[in-house]
JSON list of C-alpha atoms in Angstrom, two decimals:
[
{"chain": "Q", "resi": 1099, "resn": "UNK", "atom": "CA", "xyz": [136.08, 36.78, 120.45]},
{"chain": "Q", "resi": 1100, "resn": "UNK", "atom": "CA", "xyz": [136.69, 39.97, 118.71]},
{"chain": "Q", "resi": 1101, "resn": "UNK", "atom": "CA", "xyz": [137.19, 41.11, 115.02]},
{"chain": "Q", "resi": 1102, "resn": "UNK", "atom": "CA", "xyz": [139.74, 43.46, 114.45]},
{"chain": "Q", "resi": 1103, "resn": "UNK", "atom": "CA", "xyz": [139.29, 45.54, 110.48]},
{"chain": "Q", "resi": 1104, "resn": "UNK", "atom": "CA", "xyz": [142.15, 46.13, 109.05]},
{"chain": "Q", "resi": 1105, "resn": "UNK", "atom": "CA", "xyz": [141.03, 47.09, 105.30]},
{"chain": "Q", "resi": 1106, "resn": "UNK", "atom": "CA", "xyz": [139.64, 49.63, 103.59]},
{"chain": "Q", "resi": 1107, "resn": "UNK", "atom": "CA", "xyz": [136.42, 49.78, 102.59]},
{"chain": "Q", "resi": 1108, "resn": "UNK", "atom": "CA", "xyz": [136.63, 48.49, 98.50]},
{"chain": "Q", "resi": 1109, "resn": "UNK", "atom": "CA", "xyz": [137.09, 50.97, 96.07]},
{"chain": "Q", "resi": 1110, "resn": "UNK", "atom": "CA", "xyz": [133.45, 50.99, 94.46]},
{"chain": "Q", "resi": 1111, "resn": "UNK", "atom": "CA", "xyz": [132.02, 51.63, 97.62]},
{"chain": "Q", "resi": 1112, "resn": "UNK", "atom": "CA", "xyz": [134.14, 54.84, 97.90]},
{"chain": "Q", "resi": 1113, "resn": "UNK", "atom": "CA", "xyz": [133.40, 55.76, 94.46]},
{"chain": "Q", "resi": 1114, "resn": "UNK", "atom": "CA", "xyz": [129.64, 55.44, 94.82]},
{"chain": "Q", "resi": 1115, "resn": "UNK", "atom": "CA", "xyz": [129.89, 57.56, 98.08]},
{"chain": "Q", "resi": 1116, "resn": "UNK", "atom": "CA", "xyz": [131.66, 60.55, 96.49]},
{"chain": "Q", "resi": 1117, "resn": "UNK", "atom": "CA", "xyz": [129.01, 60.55, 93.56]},
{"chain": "Q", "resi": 1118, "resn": "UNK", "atom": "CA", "xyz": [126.43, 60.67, 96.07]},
{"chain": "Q", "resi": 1119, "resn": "UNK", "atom": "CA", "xyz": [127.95, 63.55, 97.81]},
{"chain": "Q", "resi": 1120, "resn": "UNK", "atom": "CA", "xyz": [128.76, 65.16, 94.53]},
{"chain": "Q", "resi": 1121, "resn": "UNK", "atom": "CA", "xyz": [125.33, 65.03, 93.76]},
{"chain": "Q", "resi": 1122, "resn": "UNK", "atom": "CA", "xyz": [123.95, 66.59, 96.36]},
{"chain": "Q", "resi": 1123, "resn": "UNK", "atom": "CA", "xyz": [126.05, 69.59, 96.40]},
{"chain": "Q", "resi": 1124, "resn": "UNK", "atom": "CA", "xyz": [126.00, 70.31, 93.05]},
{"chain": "Q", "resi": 1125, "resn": "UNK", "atom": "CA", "xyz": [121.85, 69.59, 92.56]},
{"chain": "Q", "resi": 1126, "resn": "UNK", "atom": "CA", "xyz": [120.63, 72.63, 93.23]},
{"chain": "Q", "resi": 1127, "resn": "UNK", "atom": "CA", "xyz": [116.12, 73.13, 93.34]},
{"chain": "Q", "resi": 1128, "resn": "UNK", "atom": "CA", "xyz": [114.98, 73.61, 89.70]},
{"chain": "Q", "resi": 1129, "resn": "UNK", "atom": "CA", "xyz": [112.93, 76.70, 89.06]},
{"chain": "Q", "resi": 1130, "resn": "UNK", "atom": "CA", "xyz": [109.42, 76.91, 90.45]},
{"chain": "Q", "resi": 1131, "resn": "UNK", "atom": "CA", "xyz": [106.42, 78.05, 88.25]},
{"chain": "Q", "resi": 1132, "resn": "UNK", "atom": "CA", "xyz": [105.17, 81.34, 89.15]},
{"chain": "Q", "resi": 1133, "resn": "UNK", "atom": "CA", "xyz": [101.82, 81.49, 91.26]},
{"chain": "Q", "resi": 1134, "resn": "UNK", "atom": "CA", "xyz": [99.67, 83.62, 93.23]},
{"chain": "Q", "resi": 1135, "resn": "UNK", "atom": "CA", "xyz": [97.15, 82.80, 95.59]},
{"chain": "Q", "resi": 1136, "resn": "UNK", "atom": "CA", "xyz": [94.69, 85.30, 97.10]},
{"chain": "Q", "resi": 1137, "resn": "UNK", "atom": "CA", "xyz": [90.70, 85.93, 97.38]},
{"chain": "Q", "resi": 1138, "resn": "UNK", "atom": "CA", "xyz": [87.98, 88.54, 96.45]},
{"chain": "Q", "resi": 1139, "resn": "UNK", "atom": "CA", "xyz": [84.66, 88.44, 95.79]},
{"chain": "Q", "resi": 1140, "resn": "UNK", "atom": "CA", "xyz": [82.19, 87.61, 93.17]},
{"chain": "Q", "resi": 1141, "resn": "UNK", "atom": "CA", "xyz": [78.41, 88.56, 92.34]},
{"chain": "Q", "resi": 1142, "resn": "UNK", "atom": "CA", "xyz": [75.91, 87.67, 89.90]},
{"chain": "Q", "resi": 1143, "resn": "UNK", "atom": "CA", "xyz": [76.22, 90.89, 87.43]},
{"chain": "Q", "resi": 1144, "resn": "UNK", "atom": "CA", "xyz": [72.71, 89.89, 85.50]},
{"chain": "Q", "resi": 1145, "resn": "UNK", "atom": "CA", "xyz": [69.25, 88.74, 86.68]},
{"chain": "Q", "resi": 1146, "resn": "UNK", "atom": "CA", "xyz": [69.87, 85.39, 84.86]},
{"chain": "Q", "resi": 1147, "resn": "UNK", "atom": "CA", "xyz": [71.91, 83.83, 87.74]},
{"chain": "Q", "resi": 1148, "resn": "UNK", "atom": "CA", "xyz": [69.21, 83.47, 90.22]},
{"chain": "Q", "resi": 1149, "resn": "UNK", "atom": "CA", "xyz": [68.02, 80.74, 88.40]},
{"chain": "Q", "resi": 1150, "resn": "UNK", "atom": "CA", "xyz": [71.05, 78.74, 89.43]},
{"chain": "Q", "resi": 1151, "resn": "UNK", "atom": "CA", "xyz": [70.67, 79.28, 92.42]},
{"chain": "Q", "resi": 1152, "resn": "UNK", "atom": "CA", "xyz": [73.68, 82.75, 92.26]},
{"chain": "Q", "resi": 1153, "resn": "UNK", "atom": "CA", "xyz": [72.54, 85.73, 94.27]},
{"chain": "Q", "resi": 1154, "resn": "UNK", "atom": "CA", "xyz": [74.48, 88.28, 96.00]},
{"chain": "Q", "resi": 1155, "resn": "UNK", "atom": "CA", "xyz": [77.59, 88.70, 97.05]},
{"chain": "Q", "resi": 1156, "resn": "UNK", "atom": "CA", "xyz": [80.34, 85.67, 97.31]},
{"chain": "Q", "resi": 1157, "resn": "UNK", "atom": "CA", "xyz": [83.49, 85.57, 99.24]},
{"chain": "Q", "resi": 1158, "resn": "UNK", "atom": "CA", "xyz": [86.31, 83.48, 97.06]},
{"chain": "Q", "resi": 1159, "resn": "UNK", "atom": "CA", "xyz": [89.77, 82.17, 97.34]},
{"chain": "Q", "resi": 1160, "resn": "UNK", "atom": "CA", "xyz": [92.02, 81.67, 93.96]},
{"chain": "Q", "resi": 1161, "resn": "UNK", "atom": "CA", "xyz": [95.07, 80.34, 92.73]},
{"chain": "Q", "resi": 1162, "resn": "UNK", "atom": "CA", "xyz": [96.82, 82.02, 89.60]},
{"chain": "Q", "resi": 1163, "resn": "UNK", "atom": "CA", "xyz": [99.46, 80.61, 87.30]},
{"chain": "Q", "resi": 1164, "resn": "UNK", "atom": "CA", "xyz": [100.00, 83.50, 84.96]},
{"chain": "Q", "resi": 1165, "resn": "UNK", "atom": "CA", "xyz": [101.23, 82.89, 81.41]},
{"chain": "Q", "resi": 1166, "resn": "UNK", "atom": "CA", "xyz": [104.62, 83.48, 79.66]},
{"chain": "Q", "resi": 1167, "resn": "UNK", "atom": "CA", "xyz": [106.16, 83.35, 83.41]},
{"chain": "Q", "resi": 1168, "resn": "UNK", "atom": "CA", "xyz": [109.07, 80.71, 84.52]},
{"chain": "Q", "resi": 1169, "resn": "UNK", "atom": "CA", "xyz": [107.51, 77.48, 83.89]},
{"chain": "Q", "resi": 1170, "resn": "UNK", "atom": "CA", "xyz": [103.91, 78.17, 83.29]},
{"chain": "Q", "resi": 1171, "resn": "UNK", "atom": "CA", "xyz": [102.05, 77.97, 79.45]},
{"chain": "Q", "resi": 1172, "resn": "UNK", "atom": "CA", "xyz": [103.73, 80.76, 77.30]},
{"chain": "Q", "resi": 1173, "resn": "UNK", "atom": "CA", "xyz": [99.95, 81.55, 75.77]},
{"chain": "Q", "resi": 1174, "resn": "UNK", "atom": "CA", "xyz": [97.55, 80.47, 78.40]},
{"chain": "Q", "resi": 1175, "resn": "UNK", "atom": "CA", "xyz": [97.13, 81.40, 81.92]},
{"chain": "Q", "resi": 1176, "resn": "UNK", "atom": "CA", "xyz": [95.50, 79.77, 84.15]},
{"chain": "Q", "resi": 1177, "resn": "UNK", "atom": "CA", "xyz": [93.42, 79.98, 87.43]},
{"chain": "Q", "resi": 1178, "resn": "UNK", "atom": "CA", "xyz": [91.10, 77.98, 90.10]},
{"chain": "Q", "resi": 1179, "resn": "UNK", "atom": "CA", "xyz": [88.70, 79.89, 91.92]},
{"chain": "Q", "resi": 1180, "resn": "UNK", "atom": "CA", "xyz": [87.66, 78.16, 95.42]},
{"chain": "Q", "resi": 1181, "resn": "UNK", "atom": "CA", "xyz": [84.25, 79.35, 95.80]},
{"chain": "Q", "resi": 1182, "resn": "UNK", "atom": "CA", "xyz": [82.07, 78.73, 99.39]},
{"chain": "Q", "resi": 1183, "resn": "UNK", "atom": "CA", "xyz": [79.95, 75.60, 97.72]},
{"chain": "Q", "resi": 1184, "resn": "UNK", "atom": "CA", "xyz": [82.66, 73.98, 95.06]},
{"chain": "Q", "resi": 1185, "resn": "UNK", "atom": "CA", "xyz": [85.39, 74.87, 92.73]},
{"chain": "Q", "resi": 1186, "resn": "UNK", "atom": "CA", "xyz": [86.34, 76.27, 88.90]},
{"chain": "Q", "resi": 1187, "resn": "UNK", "atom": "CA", "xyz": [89.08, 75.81, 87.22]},
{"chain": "Q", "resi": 1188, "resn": "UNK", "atom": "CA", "xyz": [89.70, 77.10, 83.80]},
{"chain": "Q", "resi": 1189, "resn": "UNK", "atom": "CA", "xyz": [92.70, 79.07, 81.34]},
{"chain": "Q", "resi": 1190, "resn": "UNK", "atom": "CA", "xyz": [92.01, 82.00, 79.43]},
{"chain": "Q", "resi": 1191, "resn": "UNK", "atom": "CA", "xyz": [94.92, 84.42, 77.34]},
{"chain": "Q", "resi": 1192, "resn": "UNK", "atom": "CA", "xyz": [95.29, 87.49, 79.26]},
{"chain": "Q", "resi": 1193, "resn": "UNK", "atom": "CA", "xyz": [97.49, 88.89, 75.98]},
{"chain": "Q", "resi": 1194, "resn": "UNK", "atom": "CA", "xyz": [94.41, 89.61, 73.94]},
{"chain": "Q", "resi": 1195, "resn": "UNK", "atom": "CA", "xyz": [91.97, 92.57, 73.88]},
{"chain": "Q", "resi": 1196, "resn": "UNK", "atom": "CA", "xyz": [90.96, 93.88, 76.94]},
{"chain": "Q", "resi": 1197, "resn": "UNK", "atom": "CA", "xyz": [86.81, 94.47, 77.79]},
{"chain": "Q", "resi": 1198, "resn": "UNK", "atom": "CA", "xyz": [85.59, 92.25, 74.96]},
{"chain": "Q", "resi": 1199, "resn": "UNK", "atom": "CA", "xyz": [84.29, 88.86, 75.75]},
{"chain": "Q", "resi": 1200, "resn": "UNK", "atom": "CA", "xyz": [86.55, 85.77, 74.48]},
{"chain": "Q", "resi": 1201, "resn": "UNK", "atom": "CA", "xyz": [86.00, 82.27, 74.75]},
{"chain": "Q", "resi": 1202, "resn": "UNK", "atom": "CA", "xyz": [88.15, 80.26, 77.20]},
{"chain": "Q", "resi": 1203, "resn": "UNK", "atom": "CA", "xyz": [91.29, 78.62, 75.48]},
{"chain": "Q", "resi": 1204, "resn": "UNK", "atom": "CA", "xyz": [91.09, 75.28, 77.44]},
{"chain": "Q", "resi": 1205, "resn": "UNK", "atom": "CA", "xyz": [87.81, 73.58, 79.04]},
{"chain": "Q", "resi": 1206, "resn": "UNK", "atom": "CA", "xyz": [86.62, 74.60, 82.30]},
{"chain": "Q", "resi": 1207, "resn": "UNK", "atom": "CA", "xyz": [86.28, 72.17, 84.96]},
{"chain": "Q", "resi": 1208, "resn": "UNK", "atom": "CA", "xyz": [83.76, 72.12, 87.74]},
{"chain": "Q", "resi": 1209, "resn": "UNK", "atom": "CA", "xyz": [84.00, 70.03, 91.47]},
{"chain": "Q", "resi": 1210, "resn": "UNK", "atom": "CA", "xyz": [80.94, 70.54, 92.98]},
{"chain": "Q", "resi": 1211, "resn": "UNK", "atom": "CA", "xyz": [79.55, 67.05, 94.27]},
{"chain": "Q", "resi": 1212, "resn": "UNK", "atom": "CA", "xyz": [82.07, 65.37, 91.62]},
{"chain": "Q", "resi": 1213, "resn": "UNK", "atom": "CA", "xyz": [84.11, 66.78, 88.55]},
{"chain": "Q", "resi": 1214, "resn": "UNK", "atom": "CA", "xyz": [82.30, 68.07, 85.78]},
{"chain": "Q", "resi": 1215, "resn": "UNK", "atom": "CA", "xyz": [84.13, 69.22, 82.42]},
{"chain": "Q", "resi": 1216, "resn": "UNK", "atom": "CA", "xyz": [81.34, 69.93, 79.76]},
{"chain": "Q", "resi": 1217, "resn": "UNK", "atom": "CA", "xyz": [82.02, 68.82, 76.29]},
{"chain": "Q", "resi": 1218, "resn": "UNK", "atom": "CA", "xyz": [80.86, 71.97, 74.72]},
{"chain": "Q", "resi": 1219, "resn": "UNK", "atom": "CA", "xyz": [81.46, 75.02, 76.99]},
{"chain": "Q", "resi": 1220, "resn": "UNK", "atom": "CA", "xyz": [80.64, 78.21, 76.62]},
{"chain": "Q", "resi": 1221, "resn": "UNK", "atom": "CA", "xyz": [81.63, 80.45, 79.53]},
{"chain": "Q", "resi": 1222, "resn": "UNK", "atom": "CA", "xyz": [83.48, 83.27, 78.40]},
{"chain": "Q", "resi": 1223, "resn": "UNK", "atom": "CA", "xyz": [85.71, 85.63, 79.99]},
{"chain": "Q", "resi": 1224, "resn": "UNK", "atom": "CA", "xyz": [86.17, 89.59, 79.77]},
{"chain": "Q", "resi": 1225, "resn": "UNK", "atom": "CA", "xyz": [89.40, 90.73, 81.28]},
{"chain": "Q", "resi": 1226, "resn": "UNK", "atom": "CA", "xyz": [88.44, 94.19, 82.97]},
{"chain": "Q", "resi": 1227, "resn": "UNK", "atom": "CA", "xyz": [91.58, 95.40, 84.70]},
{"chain": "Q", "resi": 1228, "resn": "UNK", "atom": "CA", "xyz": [94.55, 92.85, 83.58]},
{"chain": "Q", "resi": 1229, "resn": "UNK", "atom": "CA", "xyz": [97.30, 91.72, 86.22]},
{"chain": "Q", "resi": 1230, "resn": "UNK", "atom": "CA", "xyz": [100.33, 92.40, 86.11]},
{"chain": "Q", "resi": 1231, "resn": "UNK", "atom": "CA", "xyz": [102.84, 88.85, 86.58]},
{"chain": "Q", "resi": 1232, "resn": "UNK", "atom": "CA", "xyz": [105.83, 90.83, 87.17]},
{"chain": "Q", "resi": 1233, "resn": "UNK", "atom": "CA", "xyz": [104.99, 92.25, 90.66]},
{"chain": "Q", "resi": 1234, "resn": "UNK", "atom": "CA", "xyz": [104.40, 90.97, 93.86]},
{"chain": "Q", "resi": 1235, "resn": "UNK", "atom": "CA", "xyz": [100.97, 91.47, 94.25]},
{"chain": "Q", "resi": 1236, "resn": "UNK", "atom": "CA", "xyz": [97.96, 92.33, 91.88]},
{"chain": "Q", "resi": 1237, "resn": "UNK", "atom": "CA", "xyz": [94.54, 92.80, 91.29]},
{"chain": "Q", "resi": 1238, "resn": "UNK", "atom": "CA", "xyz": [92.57, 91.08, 88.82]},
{"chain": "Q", "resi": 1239, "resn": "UNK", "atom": "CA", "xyz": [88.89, 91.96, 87.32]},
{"chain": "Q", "resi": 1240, "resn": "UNK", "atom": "CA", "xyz": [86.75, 90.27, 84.84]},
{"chain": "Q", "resi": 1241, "resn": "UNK", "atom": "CA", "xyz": [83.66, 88.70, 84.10]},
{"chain": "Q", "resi": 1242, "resn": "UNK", "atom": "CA", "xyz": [82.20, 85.25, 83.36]},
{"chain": "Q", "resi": 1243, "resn": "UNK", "atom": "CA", "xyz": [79.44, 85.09, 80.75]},
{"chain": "Q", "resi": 1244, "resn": "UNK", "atom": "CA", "xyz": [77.39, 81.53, 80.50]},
{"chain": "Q", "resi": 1245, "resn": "UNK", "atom": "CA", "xyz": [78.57, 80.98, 83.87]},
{"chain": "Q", "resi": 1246, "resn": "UNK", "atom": "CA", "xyz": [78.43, 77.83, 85.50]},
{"chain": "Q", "resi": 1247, "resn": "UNK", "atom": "CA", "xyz": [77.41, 77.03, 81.43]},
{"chain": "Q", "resi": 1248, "resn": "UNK", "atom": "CA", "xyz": [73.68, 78.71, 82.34]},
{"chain": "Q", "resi": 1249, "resn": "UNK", "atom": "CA", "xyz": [72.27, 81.15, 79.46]},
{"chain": "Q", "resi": 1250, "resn": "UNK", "atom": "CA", "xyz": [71.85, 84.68, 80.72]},
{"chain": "Q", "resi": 1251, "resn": "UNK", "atom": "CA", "xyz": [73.98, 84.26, 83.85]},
{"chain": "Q", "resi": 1252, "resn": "UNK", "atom": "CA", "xyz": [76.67, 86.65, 84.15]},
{"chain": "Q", "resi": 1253, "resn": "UNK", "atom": "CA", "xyz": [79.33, 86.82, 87.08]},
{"chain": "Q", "resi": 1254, "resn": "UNK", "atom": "CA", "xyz": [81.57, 89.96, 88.03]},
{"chain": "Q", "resi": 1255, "resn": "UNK", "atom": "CA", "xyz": [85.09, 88.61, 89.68]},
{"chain": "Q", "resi": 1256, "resn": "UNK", "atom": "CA", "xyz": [87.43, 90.72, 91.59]},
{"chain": "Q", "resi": 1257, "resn": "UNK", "atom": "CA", "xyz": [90.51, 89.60, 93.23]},
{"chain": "Q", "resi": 1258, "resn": "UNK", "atom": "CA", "xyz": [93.54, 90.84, 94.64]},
{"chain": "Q", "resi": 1259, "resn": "UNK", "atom": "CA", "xyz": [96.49, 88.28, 94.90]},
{"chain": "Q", "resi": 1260, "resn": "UNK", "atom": "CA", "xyz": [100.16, 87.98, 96.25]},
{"chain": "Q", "resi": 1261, "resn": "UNK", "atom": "CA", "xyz": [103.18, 86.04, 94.46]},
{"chain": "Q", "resi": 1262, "resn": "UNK", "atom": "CA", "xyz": [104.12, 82.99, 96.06]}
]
């Protein structure tokens, strides 16, 4: 026994087809936040950090979503900075004055052996040579006062990073 279709398919189902199609052509990928990824190097800039257990020299990966760039913050930038024995992640304004020491807009957070965000921080952050969001790659400097949240322990940072 056979069955033979003579129809055509009903007239919703060809209307819901050619808004699917129409869809899909005209969607197009919205536009992705700006972000740079890269590494450096950070040491302990004061005596103080060898308390903590910070000597030397450390090798370091980070990830950079500059401010006032396709949608990131327009007044905060932010950046995580994948060290050998955990992670930071914190935002800081890289608009305001250069080499003096400013407290960090928005809270650090710390994932060592679980996520730590302290309720009163005070790392701070001095912008030594600023990056530039606008090219390709670039090099950031600065330094982290109260790091880690430790009195008297202060951290140098240099990184150079590429856009993604």
């Amino acid at each position: 026994m056979s069955t033979k279709v003579t129809g055509w398919p009903a007239r919703r189902g060809w209307i819901s087809a050619l808004a699917l199609v129409g869809s899909v052509v005209v969607a197009s990928p919205g536009q992705a936040a700006t972000e740079y990824f890269g590494g450096g190097y950070m040491y302990a800039w004061s005596d103080g950090c060898a308390a903590i257990g910070w000597t030397g020299t450390h090798q370091i990966l980070a990830r950079w979503a500059p401010q006032a760039t396709p949608e990131n913050s327009w007044n905060t930038s932010h950046i995580t900075l994948l060290l050998p024995t955990g992670t930071i992640s914190f935002g800081f304004d890289t608009s305001q004055q250069r080499r003096e020491f400013q407290p960090l807009p928005t809270t650090p957070s710390y994932v060592w052996n679980d996520v730590w965000t302290p309720s009163n921080p005070r790392m701070q952050i001095i912008i030594g040579e600023a990056p530039n969001p606008w090219q390709d790659q670039t090099r950031m400097v600065f330094g982290l006062t109260n790091f880690s949240e430790s009195d008297n322990c202060e951290m140098r940072v240099v990184l150079t990073m590429s856009k993604l």
